[in-house]
Coordinates of C-alpha atoms in Angstrom, one line a residue:
Chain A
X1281 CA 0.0 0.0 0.0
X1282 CA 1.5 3.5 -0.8
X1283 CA 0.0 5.8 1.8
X1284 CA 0.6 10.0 2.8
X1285 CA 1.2 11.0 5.7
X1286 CA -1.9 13.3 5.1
X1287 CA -4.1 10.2 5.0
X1288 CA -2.1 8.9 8.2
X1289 CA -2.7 11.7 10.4
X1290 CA -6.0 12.7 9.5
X1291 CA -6.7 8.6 10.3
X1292 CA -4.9 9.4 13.7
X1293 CA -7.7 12.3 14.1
X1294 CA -10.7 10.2 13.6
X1295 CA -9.4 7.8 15.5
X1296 CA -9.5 10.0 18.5
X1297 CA -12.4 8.6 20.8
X1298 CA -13.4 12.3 21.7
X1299 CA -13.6 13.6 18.3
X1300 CA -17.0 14.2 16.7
X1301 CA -15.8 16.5 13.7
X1302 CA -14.5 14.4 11.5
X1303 CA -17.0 12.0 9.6
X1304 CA -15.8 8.8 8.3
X1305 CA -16.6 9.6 4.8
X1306 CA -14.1 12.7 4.8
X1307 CA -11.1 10.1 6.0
X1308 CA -12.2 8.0 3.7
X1309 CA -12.5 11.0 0.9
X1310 CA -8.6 12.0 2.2
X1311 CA -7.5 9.0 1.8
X1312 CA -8.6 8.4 -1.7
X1313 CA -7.6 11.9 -3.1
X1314 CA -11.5 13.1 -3.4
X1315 CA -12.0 15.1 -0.7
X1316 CA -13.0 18.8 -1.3
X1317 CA -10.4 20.8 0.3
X1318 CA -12.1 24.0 2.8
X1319 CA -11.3 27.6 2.4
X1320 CA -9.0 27.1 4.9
X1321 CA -7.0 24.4 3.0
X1322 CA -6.6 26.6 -0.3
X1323 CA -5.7 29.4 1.2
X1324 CA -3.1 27.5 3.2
X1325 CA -2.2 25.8 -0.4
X1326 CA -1.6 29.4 -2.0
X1327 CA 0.0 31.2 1.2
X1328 CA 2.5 28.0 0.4
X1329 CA 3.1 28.6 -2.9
X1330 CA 4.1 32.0 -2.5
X1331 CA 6.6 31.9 0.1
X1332 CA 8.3 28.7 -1.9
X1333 CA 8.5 31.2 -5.0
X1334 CA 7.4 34.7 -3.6
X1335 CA 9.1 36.2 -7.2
X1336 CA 6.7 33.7 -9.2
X1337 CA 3.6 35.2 -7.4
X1338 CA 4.4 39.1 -7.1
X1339 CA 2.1 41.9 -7.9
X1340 CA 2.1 45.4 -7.5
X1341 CA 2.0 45.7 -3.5
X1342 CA 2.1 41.8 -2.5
X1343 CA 1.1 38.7 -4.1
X1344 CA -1.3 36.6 -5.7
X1345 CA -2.2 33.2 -5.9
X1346 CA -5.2 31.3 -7.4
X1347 CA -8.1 33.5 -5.6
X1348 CA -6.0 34.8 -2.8
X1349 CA -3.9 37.3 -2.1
X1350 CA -1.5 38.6 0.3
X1351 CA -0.3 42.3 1.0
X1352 CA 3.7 42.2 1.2
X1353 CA 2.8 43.3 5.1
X1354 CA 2.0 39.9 5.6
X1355 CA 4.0 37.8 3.2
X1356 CA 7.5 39.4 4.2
X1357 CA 7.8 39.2 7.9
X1358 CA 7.3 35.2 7.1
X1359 CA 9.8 35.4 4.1
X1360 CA 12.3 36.5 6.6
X1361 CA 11.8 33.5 9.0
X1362 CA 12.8 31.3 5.4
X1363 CA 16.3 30.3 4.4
X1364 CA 16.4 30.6 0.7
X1365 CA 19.5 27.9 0.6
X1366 CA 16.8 25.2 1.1
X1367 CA 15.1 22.9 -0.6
X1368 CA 11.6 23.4 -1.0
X1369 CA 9.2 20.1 -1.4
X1370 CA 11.7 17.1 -1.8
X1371 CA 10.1 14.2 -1.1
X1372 CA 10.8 11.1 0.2
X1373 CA 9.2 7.5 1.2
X1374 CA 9.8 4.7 3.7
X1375 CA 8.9 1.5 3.6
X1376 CA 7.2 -0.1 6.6
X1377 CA 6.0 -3.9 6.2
X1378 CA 4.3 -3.9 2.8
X1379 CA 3.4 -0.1 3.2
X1380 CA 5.3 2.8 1.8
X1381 CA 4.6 6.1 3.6
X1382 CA 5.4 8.9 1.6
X1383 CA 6.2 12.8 2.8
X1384 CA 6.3 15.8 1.2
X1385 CA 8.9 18.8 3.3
X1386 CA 8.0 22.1 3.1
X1387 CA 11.5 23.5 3.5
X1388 CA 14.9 21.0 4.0
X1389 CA 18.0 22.8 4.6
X1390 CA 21.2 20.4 6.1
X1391 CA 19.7 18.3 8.7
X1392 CA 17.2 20.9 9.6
X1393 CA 13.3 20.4 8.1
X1394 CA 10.6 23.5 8.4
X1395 CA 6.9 23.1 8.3
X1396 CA 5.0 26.1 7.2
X1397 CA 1.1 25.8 8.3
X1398 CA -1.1 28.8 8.0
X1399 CA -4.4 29.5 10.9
X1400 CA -7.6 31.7 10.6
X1401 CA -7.8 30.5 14.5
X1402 CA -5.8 30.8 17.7
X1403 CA -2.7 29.2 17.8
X1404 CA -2.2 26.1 19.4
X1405 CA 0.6 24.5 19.9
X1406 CA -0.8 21.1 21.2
X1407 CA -2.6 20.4 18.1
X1408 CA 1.0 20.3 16.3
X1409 CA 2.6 18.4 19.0
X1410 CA 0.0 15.6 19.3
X1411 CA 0.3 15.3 15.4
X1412 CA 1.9 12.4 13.8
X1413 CA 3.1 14.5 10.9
X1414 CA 6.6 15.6 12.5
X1415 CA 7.5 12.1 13.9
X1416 CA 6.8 10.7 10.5
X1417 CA 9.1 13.5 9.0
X1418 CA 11.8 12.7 11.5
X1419 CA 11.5 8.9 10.7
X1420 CA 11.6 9.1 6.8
X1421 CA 14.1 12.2 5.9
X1422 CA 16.2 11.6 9.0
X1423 CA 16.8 15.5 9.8
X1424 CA 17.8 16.6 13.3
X1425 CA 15.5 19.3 13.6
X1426 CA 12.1 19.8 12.7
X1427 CA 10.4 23.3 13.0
X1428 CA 6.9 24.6 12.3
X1429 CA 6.4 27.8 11.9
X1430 CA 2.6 28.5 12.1
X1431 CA 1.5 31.7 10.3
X1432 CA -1.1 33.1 11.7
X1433 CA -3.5 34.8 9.7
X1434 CA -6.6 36.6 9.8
X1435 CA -9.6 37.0 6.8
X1436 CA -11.7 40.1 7.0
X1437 CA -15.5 39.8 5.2
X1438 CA -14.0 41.8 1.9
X1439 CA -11.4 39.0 1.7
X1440 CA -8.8 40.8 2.7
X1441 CA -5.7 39.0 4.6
X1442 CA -4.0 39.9 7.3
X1443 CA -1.2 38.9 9.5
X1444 CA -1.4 38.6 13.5
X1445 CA 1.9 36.8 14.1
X1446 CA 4.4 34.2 13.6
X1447 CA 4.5 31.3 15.8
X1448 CA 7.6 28.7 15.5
X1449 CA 9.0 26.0 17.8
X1450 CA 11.4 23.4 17.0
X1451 CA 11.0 19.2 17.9
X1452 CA 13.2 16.5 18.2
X1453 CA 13.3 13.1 17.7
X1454 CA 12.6 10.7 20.9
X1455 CA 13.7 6.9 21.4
X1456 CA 10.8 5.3 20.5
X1457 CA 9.3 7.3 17.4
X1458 CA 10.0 5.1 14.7
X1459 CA 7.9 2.6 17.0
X1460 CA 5.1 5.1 17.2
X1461 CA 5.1 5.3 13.0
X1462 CA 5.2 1.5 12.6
X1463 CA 2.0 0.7 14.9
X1464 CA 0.3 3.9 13.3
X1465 CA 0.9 2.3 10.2
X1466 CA -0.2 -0.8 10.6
X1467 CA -3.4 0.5 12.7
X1468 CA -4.2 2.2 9.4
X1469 CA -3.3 -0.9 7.3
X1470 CA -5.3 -2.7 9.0
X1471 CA -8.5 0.2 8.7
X1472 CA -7.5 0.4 4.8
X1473 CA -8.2 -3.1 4.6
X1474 CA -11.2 -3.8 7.2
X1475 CA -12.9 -0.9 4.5
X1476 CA -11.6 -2.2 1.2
X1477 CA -9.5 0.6 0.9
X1478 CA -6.6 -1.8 0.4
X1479 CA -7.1 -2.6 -3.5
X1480 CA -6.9 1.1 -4.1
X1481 CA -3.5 2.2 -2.1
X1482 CA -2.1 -1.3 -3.9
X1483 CA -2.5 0.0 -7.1
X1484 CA -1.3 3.4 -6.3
X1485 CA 1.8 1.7 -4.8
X1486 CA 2.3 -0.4 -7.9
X1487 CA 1.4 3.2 -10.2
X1488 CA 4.5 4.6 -8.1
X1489 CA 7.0 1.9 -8.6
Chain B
X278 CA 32.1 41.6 16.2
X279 CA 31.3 38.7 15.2
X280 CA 29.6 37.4 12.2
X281 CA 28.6 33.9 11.4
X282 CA 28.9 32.6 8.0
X283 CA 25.7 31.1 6.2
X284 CA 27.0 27.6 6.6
X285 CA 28.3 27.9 10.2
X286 CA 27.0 26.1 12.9
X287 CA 24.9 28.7 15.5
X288 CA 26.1 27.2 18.8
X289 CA 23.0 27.9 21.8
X290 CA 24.8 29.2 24.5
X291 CA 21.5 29.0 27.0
X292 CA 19.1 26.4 26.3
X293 CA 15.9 26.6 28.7
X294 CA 15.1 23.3 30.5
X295 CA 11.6 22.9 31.6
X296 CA 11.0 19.9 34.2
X297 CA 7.8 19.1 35.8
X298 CA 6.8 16.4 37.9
X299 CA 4.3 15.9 41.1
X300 CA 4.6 18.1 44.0
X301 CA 6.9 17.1 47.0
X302 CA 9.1 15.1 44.4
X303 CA 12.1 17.5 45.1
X304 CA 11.7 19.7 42.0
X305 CA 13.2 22.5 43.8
X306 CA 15.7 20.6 44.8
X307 CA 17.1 20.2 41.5
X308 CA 16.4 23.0 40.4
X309 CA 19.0 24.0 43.4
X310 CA 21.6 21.7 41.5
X311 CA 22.0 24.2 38.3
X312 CA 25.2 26.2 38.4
X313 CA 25.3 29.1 40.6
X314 CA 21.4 29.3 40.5
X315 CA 19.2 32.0 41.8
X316 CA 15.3 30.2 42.8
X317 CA 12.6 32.8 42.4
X318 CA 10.0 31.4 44.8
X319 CA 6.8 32.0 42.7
X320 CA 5.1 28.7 44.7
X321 CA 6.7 29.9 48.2
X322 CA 7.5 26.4 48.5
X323 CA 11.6 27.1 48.4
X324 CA 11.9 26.8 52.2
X325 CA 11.2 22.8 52.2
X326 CA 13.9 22.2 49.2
X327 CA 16.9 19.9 50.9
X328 CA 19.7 21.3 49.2
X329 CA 18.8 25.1 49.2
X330 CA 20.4 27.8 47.9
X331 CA 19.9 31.6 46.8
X332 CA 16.3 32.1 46.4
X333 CA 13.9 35.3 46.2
X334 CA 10.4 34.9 47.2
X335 CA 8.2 36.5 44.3
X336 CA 5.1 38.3 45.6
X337 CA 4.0 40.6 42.9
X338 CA 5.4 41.0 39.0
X339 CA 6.8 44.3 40.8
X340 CA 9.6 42.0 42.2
X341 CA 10.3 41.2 39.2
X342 CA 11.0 43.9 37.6
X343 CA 12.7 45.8 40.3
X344 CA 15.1 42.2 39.7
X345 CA 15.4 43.3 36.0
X346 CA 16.3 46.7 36.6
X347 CA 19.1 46.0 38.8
X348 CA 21.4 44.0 36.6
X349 CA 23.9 43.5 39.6
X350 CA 21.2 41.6 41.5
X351 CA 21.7 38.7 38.6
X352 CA 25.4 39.3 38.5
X353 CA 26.7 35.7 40.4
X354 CA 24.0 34.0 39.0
X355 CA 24.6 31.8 36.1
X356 CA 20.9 30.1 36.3
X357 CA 17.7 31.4 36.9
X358 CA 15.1 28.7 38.3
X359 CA 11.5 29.8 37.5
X360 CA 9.8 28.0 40.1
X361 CA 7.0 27.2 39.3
X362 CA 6.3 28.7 35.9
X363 CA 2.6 27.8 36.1
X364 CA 2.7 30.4 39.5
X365 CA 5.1 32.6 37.3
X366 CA 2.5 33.1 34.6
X367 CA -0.3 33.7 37.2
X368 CA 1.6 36.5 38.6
X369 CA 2.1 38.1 35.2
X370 CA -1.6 37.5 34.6
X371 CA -2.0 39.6 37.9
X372 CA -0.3 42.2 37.0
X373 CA -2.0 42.3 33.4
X374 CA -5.9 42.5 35.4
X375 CA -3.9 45.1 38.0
X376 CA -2.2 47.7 35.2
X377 CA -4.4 46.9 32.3
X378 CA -8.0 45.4 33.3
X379 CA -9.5 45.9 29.9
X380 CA -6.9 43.4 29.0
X381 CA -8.2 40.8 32.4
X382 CA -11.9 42.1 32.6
X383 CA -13.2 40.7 35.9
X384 CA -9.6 39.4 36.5
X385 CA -9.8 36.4 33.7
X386 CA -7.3 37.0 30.3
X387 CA -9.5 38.5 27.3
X388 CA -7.8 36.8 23.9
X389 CA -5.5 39.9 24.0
X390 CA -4.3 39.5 27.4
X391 CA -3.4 36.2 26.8
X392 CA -1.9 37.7 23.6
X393 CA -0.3 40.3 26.1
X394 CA 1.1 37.9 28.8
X395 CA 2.6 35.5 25.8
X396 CA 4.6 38.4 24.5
X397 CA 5.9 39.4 28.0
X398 CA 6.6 35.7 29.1
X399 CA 8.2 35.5 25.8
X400 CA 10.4 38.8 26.3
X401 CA 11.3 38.1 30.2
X402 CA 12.7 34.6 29.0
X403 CA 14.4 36.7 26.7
X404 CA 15.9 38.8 28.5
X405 CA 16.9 36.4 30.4
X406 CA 19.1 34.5 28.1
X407 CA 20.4 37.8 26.6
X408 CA 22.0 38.5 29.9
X409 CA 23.6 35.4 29.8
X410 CA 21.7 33.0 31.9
X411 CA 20.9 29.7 31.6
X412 CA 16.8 29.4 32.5
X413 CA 15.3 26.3 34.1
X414 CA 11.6 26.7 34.2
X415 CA 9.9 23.9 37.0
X416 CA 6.5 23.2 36.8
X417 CA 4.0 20.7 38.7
X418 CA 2.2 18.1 36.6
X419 CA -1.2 17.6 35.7
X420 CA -3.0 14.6 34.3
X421 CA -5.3 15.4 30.8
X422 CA -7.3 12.8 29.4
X423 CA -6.2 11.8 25.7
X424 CA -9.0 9.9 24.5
X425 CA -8.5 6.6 26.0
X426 CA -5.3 7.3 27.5
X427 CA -4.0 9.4 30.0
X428 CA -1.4 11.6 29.3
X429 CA 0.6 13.9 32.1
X430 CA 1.8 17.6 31.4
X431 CA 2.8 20.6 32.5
X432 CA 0.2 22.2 34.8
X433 CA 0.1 25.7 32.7
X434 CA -2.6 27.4 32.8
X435 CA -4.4 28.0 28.9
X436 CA -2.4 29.6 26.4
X437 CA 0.2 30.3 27.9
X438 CA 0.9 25.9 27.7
X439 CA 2.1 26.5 24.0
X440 CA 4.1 29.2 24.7
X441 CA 6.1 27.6 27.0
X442 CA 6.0 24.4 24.9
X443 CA 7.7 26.3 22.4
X444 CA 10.8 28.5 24.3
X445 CA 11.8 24.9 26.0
X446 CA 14.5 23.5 24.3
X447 CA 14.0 20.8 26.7
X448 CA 11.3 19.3 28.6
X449 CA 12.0 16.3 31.0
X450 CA 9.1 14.9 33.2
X451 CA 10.0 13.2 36.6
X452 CA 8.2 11.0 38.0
X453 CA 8.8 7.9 40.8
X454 CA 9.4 4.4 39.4
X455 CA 9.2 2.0 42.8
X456 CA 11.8 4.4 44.8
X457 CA 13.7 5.7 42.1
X458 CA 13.3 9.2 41.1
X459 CA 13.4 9.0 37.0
X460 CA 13.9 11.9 35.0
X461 CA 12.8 11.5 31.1
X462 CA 13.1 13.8 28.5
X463 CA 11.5 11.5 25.7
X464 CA 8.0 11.9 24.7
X465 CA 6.3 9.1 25.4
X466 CA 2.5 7.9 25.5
X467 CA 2.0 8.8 29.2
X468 CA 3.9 12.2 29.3
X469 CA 5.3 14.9 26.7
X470 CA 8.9 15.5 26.6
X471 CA 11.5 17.3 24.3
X472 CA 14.8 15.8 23.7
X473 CA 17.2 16.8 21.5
X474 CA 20.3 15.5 22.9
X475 CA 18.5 12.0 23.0
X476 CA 19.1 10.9 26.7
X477 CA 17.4 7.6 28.1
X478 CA 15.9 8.1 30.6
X479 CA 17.8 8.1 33.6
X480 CA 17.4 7.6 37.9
X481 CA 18.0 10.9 39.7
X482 CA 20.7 10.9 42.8
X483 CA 19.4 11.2 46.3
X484 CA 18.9 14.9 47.1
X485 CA 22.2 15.0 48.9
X486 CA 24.3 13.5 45.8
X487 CA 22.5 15.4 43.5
X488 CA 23.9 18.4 43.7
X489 CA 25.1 19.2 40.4
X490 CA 22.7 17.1 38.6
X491 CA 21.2 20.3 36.4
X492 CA 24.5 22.0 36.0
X493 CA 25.7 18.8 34.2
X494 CA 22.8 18.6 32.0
X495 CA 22.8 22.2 30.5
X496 CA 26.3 21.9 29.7
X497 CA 25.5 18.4 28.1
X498 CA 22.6 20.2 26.7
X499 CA 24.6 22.9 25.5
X500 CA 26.7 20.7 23.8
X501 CA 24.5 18.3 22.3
X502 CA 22.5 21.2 20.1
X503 CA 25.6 22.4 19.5
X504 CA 26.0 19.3 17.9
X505 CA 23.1 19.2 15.9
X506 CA 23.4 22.8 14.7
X507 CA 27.6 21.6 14.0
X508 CA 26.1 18.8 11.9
X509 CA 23.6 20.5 9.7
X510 CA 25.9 23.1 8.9
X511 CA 28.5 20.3 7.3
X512 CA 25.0 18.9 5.6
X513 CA 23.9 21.9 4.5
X514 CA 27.7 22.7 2.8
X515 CA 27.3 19.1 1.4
X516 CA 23.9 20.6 -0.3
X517 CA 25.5 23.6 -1.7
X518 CA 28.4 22.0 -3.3
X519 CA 25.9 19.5 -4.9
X520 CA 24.1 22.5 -6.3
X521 CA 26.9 24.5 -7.5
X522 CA 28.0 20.9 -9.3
X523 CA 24.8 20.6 -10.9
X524 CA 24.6 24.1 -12.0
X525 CA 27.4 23.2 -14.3
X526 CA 25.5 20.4 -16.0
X527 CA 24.5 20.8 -19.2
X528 CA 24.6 17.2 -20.7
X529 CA 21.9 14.6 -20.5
X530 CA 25.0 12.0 -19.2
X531 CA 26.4 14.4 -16.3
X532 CA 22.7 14.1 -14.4
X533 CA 22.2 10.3 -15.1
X534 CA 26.0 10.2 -13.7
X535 CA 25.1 11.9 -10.9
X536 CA 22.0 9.4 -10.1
X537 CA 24.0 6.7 -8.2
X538 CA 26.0 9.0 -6.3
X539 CA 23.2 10.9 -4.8
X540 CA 21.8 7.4 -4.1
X541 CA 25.0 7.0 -1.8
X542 CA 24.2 9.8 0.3
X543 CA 23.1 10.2 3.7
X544 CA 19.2 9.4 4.1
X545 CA 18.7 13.4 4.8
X546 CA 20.5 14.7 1.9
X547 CA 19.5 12.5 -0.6
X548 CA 15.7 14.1 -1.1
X549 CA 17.3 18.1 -1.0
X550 CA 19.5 16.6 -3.9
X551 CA 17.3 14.7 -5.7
X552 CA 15.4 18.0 -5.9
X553 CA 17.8 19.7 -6.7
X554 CA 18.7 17.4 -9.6
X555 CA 14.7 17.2 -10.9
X556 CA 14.7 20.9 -11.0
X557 CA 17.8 21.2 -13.3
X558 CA 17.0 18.6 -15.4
X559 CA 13.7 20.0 -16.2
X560 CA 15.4 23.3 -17.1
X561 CA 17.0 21.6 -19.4
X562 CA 14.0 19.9 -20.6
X563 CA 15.3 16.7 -20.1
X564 CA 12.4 13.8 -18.8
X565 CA 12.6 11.4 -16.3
X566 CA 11.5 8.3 -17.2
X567 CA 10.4 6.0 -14.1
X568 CA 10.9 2.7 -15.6
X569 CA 14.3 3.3 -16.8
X570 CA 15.2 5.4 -14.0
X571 CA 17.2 7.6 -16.1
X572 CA 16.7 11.4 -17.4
X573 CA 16.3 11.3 -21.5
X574 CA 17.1 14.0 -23.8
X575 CA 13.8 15.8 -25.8
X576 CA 12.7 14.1 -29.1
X577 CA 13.4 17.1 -30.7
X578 CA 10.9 18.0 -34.3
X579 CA 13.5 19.7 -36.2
X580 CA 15.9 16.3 -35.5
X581 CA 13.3 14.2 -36.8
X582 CA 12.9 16.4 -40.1
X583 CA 16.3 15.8 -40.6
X584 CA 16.0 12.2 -40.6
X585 CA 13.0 12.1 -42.8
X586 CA 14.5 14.7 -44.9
X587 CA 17.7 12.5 -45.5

């Protein structure tokens, strides 16, 4: 089975006992590629695309990207928290049992890996802690550092975007993380296949090879 | 003056530990084991530590600053023990409601208080560091519930949690395992934790050999991200000489060349390169095909006219 670590993590959300948000058909839309991304997600998607090639997206007095833009107010202060030596998007996969997780990094520079997330809400640094995202990163491209830096946004009724501040923190790997990832995996194997899922992330796998 | 080249390691001169635990199981006592450390009793609890040392009892934010002002108060000190940062941040929230209540109406942090007592947590810390001190931040536990599981953490009040979260380079929970005092810095399924130096977990002197046991791991700690910032420098020179190479490559041959060498590469430098390669090759319009695993020049129309031509 080839699986994201997308799919993964938004399995490890539903699987949360005290989580009534997430309906099983939108894992199971995630995890086939069908779901249709929120507001949130596409603006997050654009913000992306901009500060990986802020020159590609610039417009008199800021940037634009798909229906969104961004006043140089807002995009700069989080250009400046980028390294332009890195790498933007490499990807990698690992294999664990007959699964192959793949990950995409936002930013890889030396041993060091940055994870840019935008939020219309209040920051919270638990919900990136608890997330399976970062250990998976750590297990797969093997970096030393992993840092998120959450940009915090805000989206007036006219659409206009604004910024209300940076938030970034750095994790580290842990003795037993690669442990964490392999029984995460194989929970979700063993979801993919109690809901047929299997035949589908099969032939994805064997699309990839 | 100093400046530090692009590819340089950025050594951290003063990480800040944060260690929580349950109360009465000699917290600030080790937090009495840091090098030359001055406790501010924020919990008033100082008096019962075994191995005290210099401490100031914290009443108001006011003590605080008066601290700040007078920079020969600190001089002496080389660690500042927060103790406990939970009390610490109530304080500050105090002194928010006291000089700025439409920031605290009715006492209780509006979203810009919390905003407010972020940013000065975040500057005191700071501050803190700038002056040279190494910051150990102590704070009691408290049990969340994590669906099924049960999960200890810092008992911070809110907000504020994160913050903290984020300015601790380290976070080690200690806890009793039969009569052993066990300090662990790894995140497990019972506790958080933040380990960068990658310590097992490890049993904690009696009080009365444990007199040093924080100095020691600051200067570890100290060295160990020292470490990692050493080492992803060297990778991140690796990177750069593999992108001036493939600047220079303007043949079909040099990239598929280059294919089993990046192959050879350390797991974390073999994705930046392989991007690196992808990128270039696609400026030079050459394809990648997936079965052979090789890049392959363009079919190009005005080469096949030839052909048909001759």
């Amino acid at each position: 089975m080839r699986i994201s670590t997308t799919a993964i993590e938004s399995f490890r959300l539903w699987s949360d006992p005290e989580q009534e948000w997430m309906d099983e058909a939108d894992l199971i839309a995630t995890i086939r590629g069908t779901s249709v991304p929120s507001h949130g997600v596409l603006l997050g998607s654009a913000f992306g695309k901009v500060l990986e090639a802020p020159d590609t997206y610039a417009v008199p007095g800021g940037f634009r990207c798909q229906d969104f833009a961004f006043g140089s107010d807002v995009v700069t202060p989080c250009l400046e928290v980028i390294d332009r030596r890195g790498v933007f998007e490499a990807k990698a996969q690992k294999t664990y049992g007959d699964c192959d997780v793949v990950a995409r990094a936002d930013h890889l520079l030396g041993l060091h890996l940055s994870e840019f997330k935008t939020t219309l809400s209040t920051f919270d640094a638990q919900k990136y802690l608890d997330s399976c995202q970062w250990r998976f990163y750590f297990d797969i491209f093997e970096p030393l550092i992993v840092t998120y830096h959450v940009f915090c946004l805000s989206e007036a009724t006219n659409g206009v975007i604004s910024l209300r501040g940076i938030e970034s923190f750095n994790l580290y790997p842990y003795a037993e993380l690669h442990e964490d990832c392999r029984d995460l995996v194989a929970r979700f194997a063993a979801y993919a296949r109690l809901r047929g899922l299997d035949a589908y992330l099969q032939q994805r796998q064997k699309d990839a090879a | 003056m100093k400046i530090i080249k692009a590819t340089d390691a950025i050594p951290v001169d003063h990480p800040v530990f944060l260690v929580f635990g349950q109360p009465g199981i000699c917290k600030s006592s080790l937090g009495y084991s840091a090098k030359n450390p001055l406790l501010l009793d924020f919990d008033k609890g100082a008096h019962r530590a075994a191995n005290r040392r210099d401490s100031l009892v914290i009443d108001t934010w006011d003590d605080i600053v008066e601290l700040m002002k007078s920079t020969d108060a600190l001089k002496g000190y080389d660690t500042i023990t927060v103790d406990t940062v939970g009390r610490c941040l109530d304080v500050m929230t105090a002194d928010i409601a006291l000089n700025d209540p439409k920031k605290a109406p009715g006492g209780n942090l509006s979203q810009q208080g919390w905003g407010v007592l972020k940013n000065r947590f975040r500057t005191w810390t700071s501050q803190l560091r700038a002056l040279g001190k190494d910051v150990l931040l102590i704070a009691h536990d408290k049990e969340d519930k994590d669906g099924e599981t049960r999960i200890v953490r810092p008992d911070i009040v809110g907000g504020s949690y994160g913050e903290v979260m984020k300015i601790a380079d380290f976070v080690g929970y200690v806890s009793m395992n039969g009569r052993d005092r066990v300090l662990d810095f790894n995140p497990t399924d019972r506790w958080v934790g933040k380990n960068p130096a990658g310590w097992a977990p490890f049993k904690v002197p009696p009080v009365e050999k444990a007199q040093t046991v924080m100095a020691q791991l600051f200067d570890k700690g100290r060295e160990a991200l020292g470490k990692i910032s050493e080492a992803s420098a060297q990778a991140t020179q690796q990177v750069e000489d593999w992108r001036s190479a493939i600047e220079t490559y303007t043949k079909v041959e040099e990239f598929n060349k280059a294919i089993p060498e990046i192959k050879k590469l350390p797991t974390a430098l073999q994705p930046q390169v392989a991007k690196l390669l992808m990128d270039a090759a696609g400026g030079h319009e050459f394809v990648f095909d997936k079965v052979k695993k090789q890049f392959l020049s363009p079919v190009r129309e005005d080469a096949n006219a030839a052909t048909v031509l001759s």
